[in-house]
Short mmCIF file of N, CA and C in Angstrom, two decimals:
data_model
loop_
_atom_site.label_atom_id
_atom_site.label_comp_id
_atom_site.label_asym_id
_atom_site.label_seq_id
_atom_site.Cartn_x
_atom_site.Cartn_y
_atom_site.Cartn_z
N UNK X 1 -172.16 89.30 8.71
CA UNK X 1 -172.85 90.07 7.69
C UNK X 1 -172.61 89.40 6.33
N UNK X 2 -173.66 89.21 5.59
CA UNK X 2 -173.53 88.56 4.28
C UNK X 2 -172.84 89.49 3.29
N UNK X 3 -172.35 88.90 2.24
CA UNK X 3 -171.65 89.67 1.21
C UNK X 3 -172.60 90.66 0.54
N UNK X 4 -173.85 90.25 0.37
CA UNK X 4 -174.84 91.13 -0.25
C UNK X 4 -175.08 92.37 0.62
N UNK X 5 -175.14 92.17 1.94
CA UNK X 5 -175.32 93.30 2.86
C UNK X 5 -174.11 94.23 2.82
N UNK X 6 -172.93 93.64 2.72
CA UNK X 6 -171.71 94.45 2.63
C UNK X 6 -171.73 95.29 1.35
N UNK X 7 -172.18 94.70 0.26
CA UNK X 7 -172.28 95.44 -0.99
C UNK X 7 -173.25 96.62 -0.87
N UNK X 8 -174.38 96.38 -0.24
CA UNK X 8 -175.36 97.45 -0.06
C UNK X 8 -174.79 98.58 0.80
N UNK X 9 -174.08 98.21 1.87
CA UNK X 9 -173.45 99.23 2.72
C UNK X 9 -172.41 100.03 1.96
N UNK X 10 -171.58 99.33 1.17
CA UNK X 10 -170.55 100.01 0.40
C UNK X 10 -171.16 100.91 -0.68
N UNK X 11 -172.32 100.50 -1.20
CA UNK X 11 -173.01 101.32 -2.19
C UNK X 11 -173.48 102.62 -1.54
N UNK X 12 -174.02 102.52 -0.34
CA UNK X 12 -174.48 103.71 0.38
C UNK X 12 -173.30 104.64 0.69
N UNK X 13 -172.19 104.06 1.13
CA UNK X 13 -171.01 104.87 1.43
C UNK X 13 -170.48 105.57 0.19
N UNK X 14 -170.49 104.88 -0.94
CA UNK X 14 -170.03 105.49 -2.19
C UNK X 14 -170.94 106.64 -2.60
N UNK X 15 -172.25 106.48 -2.37
CA UNK X 15 -173.19 107.55 -2.68
C UNK X 15 -172.91 108.78 -1.81
N UNK X 16 -172.72 108.53 -0.50
CA UNK X 16 -172.46 109.64 0.42
C UNK X 16 -171.15 110.34 0.10
N UNK X 17 -170.15 109.57 -0.33
CA UNK X 17 -168.84 110.14 -0.65
C UNK X 17 -168.81 110.75 -2.05
N UNK X 18 -169.90 110.56 -2.80
CA UNK X 18 -169.99 111.05 -4.18
C UNK X 18 -168.86 110.51 -5.06
N UNK X 19 -168.50 109.24 -4.81
CA UNK X 19 -167.46 108.55 -5.57
C UNK X 19 -168.15 107.84 -6.74
N UNK X 20 -168.23 108.53 -7.88
CA UNK X 20 -168.99 108.01 -9.02
C UNK X 20 -168.41 106.73 -9.59
N UNK X 21 -167.10 106.63 -9.67
CA UNK X 21 -166.47 105.44 -10.25
C UNK X 21 -166.75 104.21 -9.39
N UNK X 22 -166.57 104.36 -8.09
CA UNK X 22 -166.81 103.25 -7.17
C UNK X 22 -168.29 102.86 -7.16
N UNK X 23 -169.15 103.87 -7.13
CA UNK X 23 -170.58 103.63 -7.12
C UNK X 23 -171.01 102.91 -8.40
N UNK X 24 -170.45 103.31 -9.52
CA UNK X 24 -170.79 102.67 -10.79
C UNK X 24 -170.41 101.19 -10.81
N UNK X 25 -169.22 100.87 -10.30
CA UNK X 25 -168.77 99.48 -10.27
C UNK X 25 -169.64 98.64 -9.34
N UNK X 26 -169.99 99.19 -8.20
CA UNK X 26 -170.84 98.46 -7.25
C UNK X 26 -172.24 98.27 -7.82
N UNK X 27 -172.74 99.28 -8.50
CA UNK X 27 -174.07 99.15 -9.11
C UNK X 27 -174.08 98.09 -10.21
N UNK X 28 -173.00 98.03 -11.00
CA UNK X 28 -172.91 96.99 -12.02
C UNK X 28 -172.95 95.60 -11.38
N UNK X 29 -172.22 95.44 -10.29
CA UNK X 29 -172.18 94.17 -9.58
C UNK X 29 -173.56 93.82 -9.01
N UNK X 30 -174.19 94.80 -8.38
CA UNK X 30 -175.52 94.56 -7.81
C UNK X 30 -176.54 94.21 -8.91
N UNK X 31 -176.43 94.86 -10.06
CA UNK X 31 -177.33 94.57 -11.18
C UNK X 31 -177.12 93.15 -11.69
N UNK X 32 -175.87 92.72 -11.77
CA UNK X 32 -175.57 91.36 -12.23
C UNK X 32 -176.11 90.33 -11.23
N UNK X 33 -175.95 90.61 -9.95
CA UNK X 33 -176.48 89.71 -8.91
C UNK X 33 -178.00 89.63 -9.02
N UNK X 34 -178.64 90.78 -9.16
CA UNK X 34 -180.10 90.82 -9.27
C UNK X 34 -180.57 90.07 -10.52
N UNK X 35 -179.84 90.22 -11.62
CA UNK X 35 -180.20 89.52 -12.86
C UNK X 35 -180.12 88.01 -12.67
N UNK X 36 -179.07 87.55 -12.00
CA UNK X 36 -178.93 86.11 -11.72
C UNK X 36 -180.07 85.61 -10.85
N UNK X 37 -180.44 86.43 -9.85
CA UNK X 37 -181.53 86.03 -8.95
C UNK X 37 -182.85 85.94 -9.70
N UNK X 38 -183.10 86.88 -10.60
CA UNK X 38 -184.33 86.87 -11.38
C UNK X 38 -184.32 85.66 -12.33
N UNK X 39 -183.19 85.40 -12.96
CA UNK X 39 -183.10 84.28 -13.90
C UNK X 39 -183.32 82.93 -13.22
N UNK X 40 -182.72 82.77 -12.04
CA UNK X 40 -182.81 81.47 -11.35
C UNK X 40 -183.96 81.40 -10.35
N UNK X 41 -184.53 82.55 -10.03
CA UNK X 41 -185.61 82.65 -9.04
C UNK X 41 -185.18 82.13 -7.67
N UNK X 42 -183.92 82.36 -7.36
CA UNK X 42 -183.34 81.95 -6.08
C UNK X 42 -182.46 83.09 -5.60
N UNK X 43 -182.52 83.39 -4.31
CA UNK X 43 -181.64 84.42 -3.75
C UNK X 43 -180.24 83.84 -3.64
N UNK X 44 -179.26 84.58 -4.15
CA UNK X 44 -177.88 84.09 -4.18
C UNK X 44 -177.24 84.16 -2.79
N UNK X 45 -176.47 83.14 -2.47
CA UNK X 45 -175.69 83.13 -1.25
C UNK X 45 -174.30 83.69 -1.51
N UNK X 46 -173.48 83.69 -0.48
CA UNK X 46 -172.14 84.27 -0.60
C UNK X 46 -171.29 83.56 -1.66
N UNK X 47 -171.37 82.24 -1.75
CA UNK X 47 -170.56 81.51 -2.74
C UNK X 47 -170.97 81.87 -4.16
N UNK X 48 -172.26 81.99 -4.40
CA UNK X 48 -172.73 82.35 -5.74
C UNK X 48 -172.34 83.79 -6.09
N UNK X 49 -172.40 84.67 -5.09
CA UNK X 49 -172.00 86.06 -5.31
C UNK X 49 -170.51 86.14 -5.61
N UNK X 50 -169.71 85.34 -4.91
CA UNK X 50 -168.27 85.29 -5.20
C UNK X 50 -168.03 84.84 -6.63
N UNK X 51 -168.81 83.89 -7.10
CA UNK X 51 -168.68 83.43 -8.49
C UNK X 51 -169.00 84.56 -9.46
N UNK X 52 -170.01 85.36 -9.15
CA UNK X 52 -170.37 86.50 -9.99
C UNK X 52 -169.24 87.52 -10.01
N UNK X 53 -168.69 87.83 -8.84
CA UNK X 53 -167.60 88.81 -8.76
C UNK X 53 -166.39 88.31 -9.54
N UNK X 54 -166.06 87.04 -9.37
CA UNK X 54 -164.92 86.45 -10.07
C UNK X 54 -165.11 86.54 -11.58
N UNK X 55 -166.31 86.24 -12.04
CA UNK X 55 -166.60 86.30 -13.47
C UNK X 55 -166.46 87.73 -14.00
N UNK X 56 -166.96 88.69 -13.21
CA UNK X 56 -166.88 90.08 -13.65
C UNK X 56 -165.43 90.57 -13.71
N UNK X 57 -164.60 90.14 -12.76
CA UNK X 57 -163.18 90.51 -12.79
C UNK X 57 -162.52 89.92 -14.03
N UNK X 58 -162.83 88.68 -14.32
CA UNK X 58 -162.26 88.01 -15.51
C UNK X 58 -162.69 88.74 -16.78
N UNK X 59 -163.96 89.13 -16.86
CA UNK X 59 -164.45 89.85 -18.04
C UNK X 59 -163.70 91.17 -18.21
N UNK X 60 -163.47 91.85 -17.11
CA UNK X 60 -162.76 93.12 -17.19
C UNK X 60 -161.31 92.94 -17.63
N UNK X 61 -160.67 91.89 -17.15
CA UNK X 61 -159.29 91.61 -17.58
C UNK X 61 -159.24 91.34 -19.08
N UNK X 62 -160.21 90.59 -19.58
CA UNK X 62 -160.27 90.33 -21.02
C UNK X 62 -160.49 91.63 -21.78
N UNK X 63 -161.36 92.48 -21.26
CA UNK X 63 -161.64 93.76 -21.91
C UNK X 63 -160.40 94.64 -21.95
N UNK X 64 -159.64 94.62 -20.86
CA UNK X 64 -158.42 95.44 -20.80
C UNK X 64 -157.46 95.06 -21.92
N UNK X 65 -157.24 93.76 -22.10
CA UNK X 65 -156.31 93.33 -23.16
C UNK X 65 -156.82 93.75 -24.54
N UNK X 66 -158.14 93.67 -24.74
CA UNK X 66 -158.69 94.08 -26.03
C UNK X 66 -158.61 95.59 -26.23
N UNK X 67 -158.89 96.35 -25.18
CA UNK X 67 -158.81 97.81 -25.29
C UNK X 67 -157.38 98.26 -25.54
N UNK X 68 -156.43 97.64 -24.85
CA UNK X 68 -155.02 98.02 -25.04
C UNK X 68 -154.56 97.66 -26.45
N UNK X 69 -155.01 96.54 -26.97
CA UNK X 69 -154.65 96.14 -28.33
C UNK X 69 -155.22 97.12 -29.35
N UNK X 70 -156.38 97.70 -29.03
CA UNK X 70 -157.03 98.65 -29.93
C UNK X 70 -156.55 100.09 -29.70
N UNK X 71 -155.65 100.27 -28.73
CA UNK X 71 -155.14 101.62 -28.47
C UNK X 71 -156.08 102.50 -27.68
N UNK X 72 -156.99 101.92 -26.93
CA UNK X 72 -157.96 102.69 -26.14
C UNK X 72 -157.58 102.60 -24.66
N UNK X 73 -156.52 103.26 -24.28
CA UNK X 73 -156.02 103.21 -22.90
C UNK X 73 -157.01 103.82 -21.92
N UNK X 74 -157.80 104.81 -22.36
CA UNK X 74 -158.79 105.42 -21.47
C UNK X 74 -159.82 104.38 -21.00
N UNK X 75 -160.28 103.54 -21.91
CA UNK X 75 -161.24 102.50 -21.53
C UNK X 75 -160.59 101.41 -20.70
N UNK X 76 -159.33 101.11 -21.01
CA UNK X 76 -158.60 100.10 -20.23
C UNK X 76 -158.41 100.58 -18.79
N UNK X 77 -158.15 101.87 -18.62
CA UNK X 77 -157.99 102.43 -17.27
C UNK X 77 -159.30 102.36 -16.48
N UNK X 78 -160.41 102.60 -17.16
CA UNK X 78 -161.72 102.52 -16.50
C UNK X 78 -161.99 101.09 -16.03
N UNK X 79 -161.68 100.12 -16.88
CA UNK X 79 -161.86 98.71 -16.51
C UNK X 79 -160.94 98.34 -15.34
N UNK X 80 -159.72 98.85 -15.34
CA UNK X 80 -158.79 98.57 -14.24
C UNK X 80 -159.31 99.12 -12.93
N UNK X 81 -159.91 100.30 -12.97
CA UNK X 81 -160.47 100.89 -11.76
C UNK X 81 -161.64 100.04 -11.24
N UNK X 82 -162.44 99.49 -12.15
CA UNK X 82 -163.54 98.63 -11.74
C UNK X 82 -163.01 97.34 -11.12
N UNK X 83 -161.92 96.80 -11.65
CA UNK X 83 -161.33 95.59 -11.08
C UNK X 83 -160.90 95.83 -9.64
N UNK X 84 -160.30 96.99 -9.38
CA UNK X 84 -159.86 97.31 -8.02
C UNK X 84 -161.04 97.29 -7.05
N UNK X 85 -162.15 97.88 -7.46
CA UNK X 85 -163.35 97.91 -6.61
C UNK X 85 -163.90 96.50 -6.41
N UNK X 86 -164.01 95.74 -7.50
CA UNK X 86 -164.58 94.40 -7.42
C UNK X 86 -163.73 93.47 -6.55
N UNK X 87 -162.41 93.61 -6.62
CA UNK X 87 -161.53 92.72 -5.86
C UNK X 87 -161.64 92.93 -4.35
N UNK X 88 -162.17 94.06 -3.94
CA UNK X 88 -162.38 94.30 -2.51
C UNK X 88 -163.36 93.30 -1.91
N UNK X 89 -164.24 92.76 -2.75
CA UNK X 89 -165.28 91.85 -2.27
C UNK X 89 -164.88 90.38 -2.40
N UNK X 90 -163.69 90.14 -2.92
CA UNK X 90 -163.17 88.78 -3.01
C UNK X 90 -162.33 88.48 -1.78
N UNK X 91 -162.26 87.21 -1.37
CA UNK X 91 -161.40 86.86 -0.23
C UNK X 91 -159.92 87.03 -0.59
N UNK X 92 -159.07 86.93 0.42
CA UNK X 92 -157.63 87.05 0.23
C UNK X 92 -157.15 86.04 -0.81
N UNK X 93 -156.36 86.49 -1.78
CA UNK X 93 -155.87 85.62 -2.84
C UNK X 93 -154.84 84.63 -2.31
N UNK X 94 -154.84 83.43 -2.88
CA UNK X 94 -153.91 82.39 -2.47
C UNK X 94 -152.52 82.65 -3.05
N UNK X 95 -151.49 82.24 -2.32
CA UNK X 95 -150.12 82.35 -2.83
C UNK X 95 -149.83 81.14 -3.70
N UNK X 96 -148.74 81.19 -4.45
CA UNK X 96 -148.35 80.07 -5.31
C UNK X 96 -148.12 78.81 -4.49
N UNK X 97 -147.49 78.96 -3.33
CA UNK X 97 -147.21 77.80 -2.47
C UNK X 97 -148.52 77.17 -1.98
N UNK X 98 -149.48 78.00 -1.61
CA UNK X 98 -150.77 77.48 -1.15
C UNK X 98 -151.51 76.77 -2.28
N UNK X 99 -151.42 77.32 -3.49
CA UNK X 99 -152.07 76.69 -4.64
C UNK X 99 -151.43 75.34 -4.93
N UNK X 100 -150.09 75.29 -4.90
CA UNK X 100 -149.38 74.02 -5.13
C UNK X 100 -149.77 72.98 -4.09
N UNK X 101 -149.88 73.41 -2.84
CA UNK X 101 -150.26 72.47 -1.77
C UNK X 101 -151.69 71.96 -1.98
N UNK X 102 -152.60 72.85 -2.37
CA UNK X 102 -153.98 72.43 -2.63
C UNK X 102 -154.06 71.47 -3.82
N UNK X 103 -153.25 71.72 -4.84
CA UNK X 103 -153.24 70.82 -6.00
C UNK X 103 -152.76 69.44 -5.59
N UNK X 104 -151.66 69.37 -4.83
CA UNK X 104 -151.14 68.08 -4.38
C UNK X 104 -152.17 67.35 -3.52
N UNK X 105 -152.82 68.09 -2.64
CA UNK X 105 -153.85 67.51 -1.78
C UNK X 105 -155.02 66.97 -2.62
N UNK X 106 -155.44 67.73 -3.61
CA UNK X 106 -156.57 67.31 -4.45
C UNK X 106 -156.20 66.10 -5.30
N UNK X 107 -154.96 66.05 -5.80
CA UNK X 107 -154.51 64.90 -6.59
C UNK X 107 -154.51 63.65 -5.71
N UNK X 108 -154.01 63.78 -4.50
CA UNK X 108 -153.97 62.64 -3.58
C UNK X 108 -155.39 62.22 -3.18
N UNK X 109 -156.24 63.20 -2.91
CA UNK X 109 -157.61 62.94 -2.47
C UNK X 109 -158.43 62.24 -3.55
N UNK X 110 -158.23 62.65 -4.81
CA UNK X 110 -159.01 62.07 -5.91
C UNK X 110 -158.36 60.82 -6.49
N UNK X 111 -157.12 60.56 -6.13
CA UNK X 111 -156.42 59.40 -6.66
C UNK X 111 -156.07 59.54 -8.13
N UNK X 112 -155.93 60.77 -8.60
CA UNK X 112 -155.65 61.03 -10.01
C UNK X 112 -154.21 60.65 -10.35
N UNK X 113 -154.05 60.07 -11.53
CA UNK X 113 -152.71 59.68 -11.97
C UNK X 113 -152.46 60.08 -13.42
N UNK X 114 -153.51 60.18 -14.21
CA UNK X 114 -153.35 60.50 -15.63
C UNK X 114 -154.21 61.71 -15.98
N UNK X 115 -153.99 62.20 -17.20
CA UNK X 115 -154.69 63.39 -17.66
C UNK X 115 -156.21 63.21 -17.66
N UNK X 116 -156.68 62.00 -17.86
CA UNK X 116 -158.13 61.75 -17.90
C UNK X 116 -158.80 62.01 -16.56
N UNK X 117 -158.02 62.07 -15.49
CA UNK X 117 -158.54 62.30 -14.14
C UNK X 117 -158.61 63.78 -13.77
N UNK X 118 -158.32 64.64 -14.73
CA UNK X 118 -158.27 66.07 -14.43
C UNK X 118 -159.60 66.60 -13.89
N UNK X 119 -160.71 66.10 -14.42
CA UNK X 119 -162.03 66.54 -13.97
C UNK X 119 -162.25 66.24 -12.50
N UNK X 120 -161.77 65.09 -12.05
CA UNK X 120 -161.90 64.72 -10.64
C UNK X 120 -161.12 65.68 -9.75
N UNK X 121 -159.91 66.01 -10.19
CA UNK X 121 -159.06 66.92 -9.41
C UNK X 121 -159.69 68.31 -9.34
N UNK X 122 -160.19 68.80 -10.48
CA UNK X 122 -160.79 70.13 -10.51
C UNK X 122 -162.08 70.17 -9.69
N UNK X 123 -162.82 69.06 -9.65
CA UNK X 123 -164.03 69.01 -8.83
C UNK X 123 -163.70 69.16 -7.35
N UNK X 124 -162.57 68.63 -6.94
CA UNK X 124 -162.13 68.76 -5.54
C UNK X 124 -161.59 70.17 -5.29
N UNK X 125 -160.85 70.70 -6.26
CA UNK X 125 -160.17 71.99 -6.10
C UNK X 125 -161.10 73.20 -6.17
N UNK X 126 -162.03 73.19 -7.11
CA UNK X 126 -162.82 74.39 -7.41
C UNK X 126 -163.48 75.02 -6.19
N UNK X 127 -164.15 74.26 -5.30
CA UNK X 127 -164.76 74.92 -4.14
C UNK X 127 -163.72 75.57 -3.21
N UNK X 128 -162.51 75.04 -3.19
CA UNK X 128 -161.48 75.56 -2.30
C UNK X 128 -160.83 76.84 -2.83
N UNK X 129 -160.82 77.00 -4.16
CA UNK X 129 -160.13 78.16 -4.73
C UNK X 129 -161.08 79.21 -5.27
N UNK X 130 -162.38 78.95 -5.24
CA UNK X 130 -163.37 79.89 -5.79
C UNK X 130 -163.17 81.29 -5.23
N UNK X 131 -162.88 82.23 -6.11
CA UNK X 131 -162.72 83.62 -5.70
C UNK X 131 -161.36 83.93 -5.08
N UNK X 132 -160.55 82.90 -4.86
CA UNK X 132 -159.25 83.11 -4.21
C UNK X 132 -158.09 82.91 -5.15
N UNK X 133 -158.37 82.39 -6.36
CA UNK X 133 -157.33 82.18 -7.37
C UNK X 133 -158.00 82.08 -8.73
N UNK X 134 -157.23 82.33 -9.78
CA UNK X 134 -157.73 82.22 -11.14
C UNK X 134 -157.86 80.75 -11.49
N UNK X 135 -159.10 80.29 -11.70
CA UNK X 135 -159.38 78.88 -11.94
C UNK X 135 -158.68 78.41 -13.22
N UNK X 136 -158.61 79.26 -14.22
CA UNK X 136 -157.93 78.89 -15.47
C UNK X 136 -156.45 78.63 -15.27
N UNK X 137 -155.80 79.48 -14.48
CA UNK X 137 -154.37 79.30 -14.20
C UNK X 137 -154.14 78.04 -13.37
N UNK X 138 -155.01 77.80 -12.39
CA UNK X 138 -154.89 76.60 -11.57
C UNK X 138 -155.11 75.37 -12.42
N UNK X 139 -156.06 75.44 -13.34
CA UNK X 139 -156.33 74.32 -14.25
C UNK X 139 -155.09 74.00 -15.08
N UNK X 140 -154.40 75.02 -15.55
CA UNK X 140 -153.17 74.80 -16.32
C UNK X 140 -152.11 74.14 -15.45
N UNK X 141 -152.01 74.54 -14.19
CA UNK X 141 -151.05 73.91 -13.28
C UNK X 141 -151.39 72.46 -13.05
N UNK X 142 -152.67 72.14 -12.89
CA UNK X 142 -153.10 70.76 -12.70
C UNK X 142 -152.75 69.94 -13.95
N UNK X 143 -152.97 70.54 -15.12
CA UNK X 143 -152.68 69.85 -16.38
C UNK X 143 -151.19 69.50 -16.47
N UNK X 144 -150.32 70.43 -16.11
CA UNK X 144 -148.89 70.13 -16.16
C UNK X 144 -148.49 69.10 -15.09
N UNK X 145 -149.18 69.15 -13.96
CA UNK X 145 -148.90 68.19 -12.89
C UNK X 145 -149.26 66.77 -13.29
N UNK X 146 -150.38 66.61 -14.02
CA UNK X 146 -150.85 65.29 -14.42
C UNK X 146 -150.21 64.80 -15.72
N UNK X 147 -149.59 65.69 -16.47
CA UNK X 147 -149.00 65.29 -17.76
C UNK X 147 -147.76 64.44 -17.60
#
């Protein structure tokens, strides 16, 4: 079953359960997917949908820090609840050891030795970690590895 079909099923279940918070988060995700499809005129596959989910989770994390800094804990809690729902559609997150192993493998595979080769390493890594780890954090790890 494709990720899009899973989303539709979960949307129906949320409607039947009258879970407004969950339904709202799923509807936001479905709207973003539909918007991307309309913009690109291409139906999104599972990898593209994972990229959308990952981006939405990142946006919510950024919003949480801003809401907490502004003293709006009610809005931060709402964003946190949306993150929980969105993360259900992401694959199992990688552990630190798995990330380190993937970085070493990518460095060896790309033949990177200096900081200028970081783009090559990230090009190898990104498809492997998409939706399974924070790309920004992994990028920082690669930077320290190559420095």
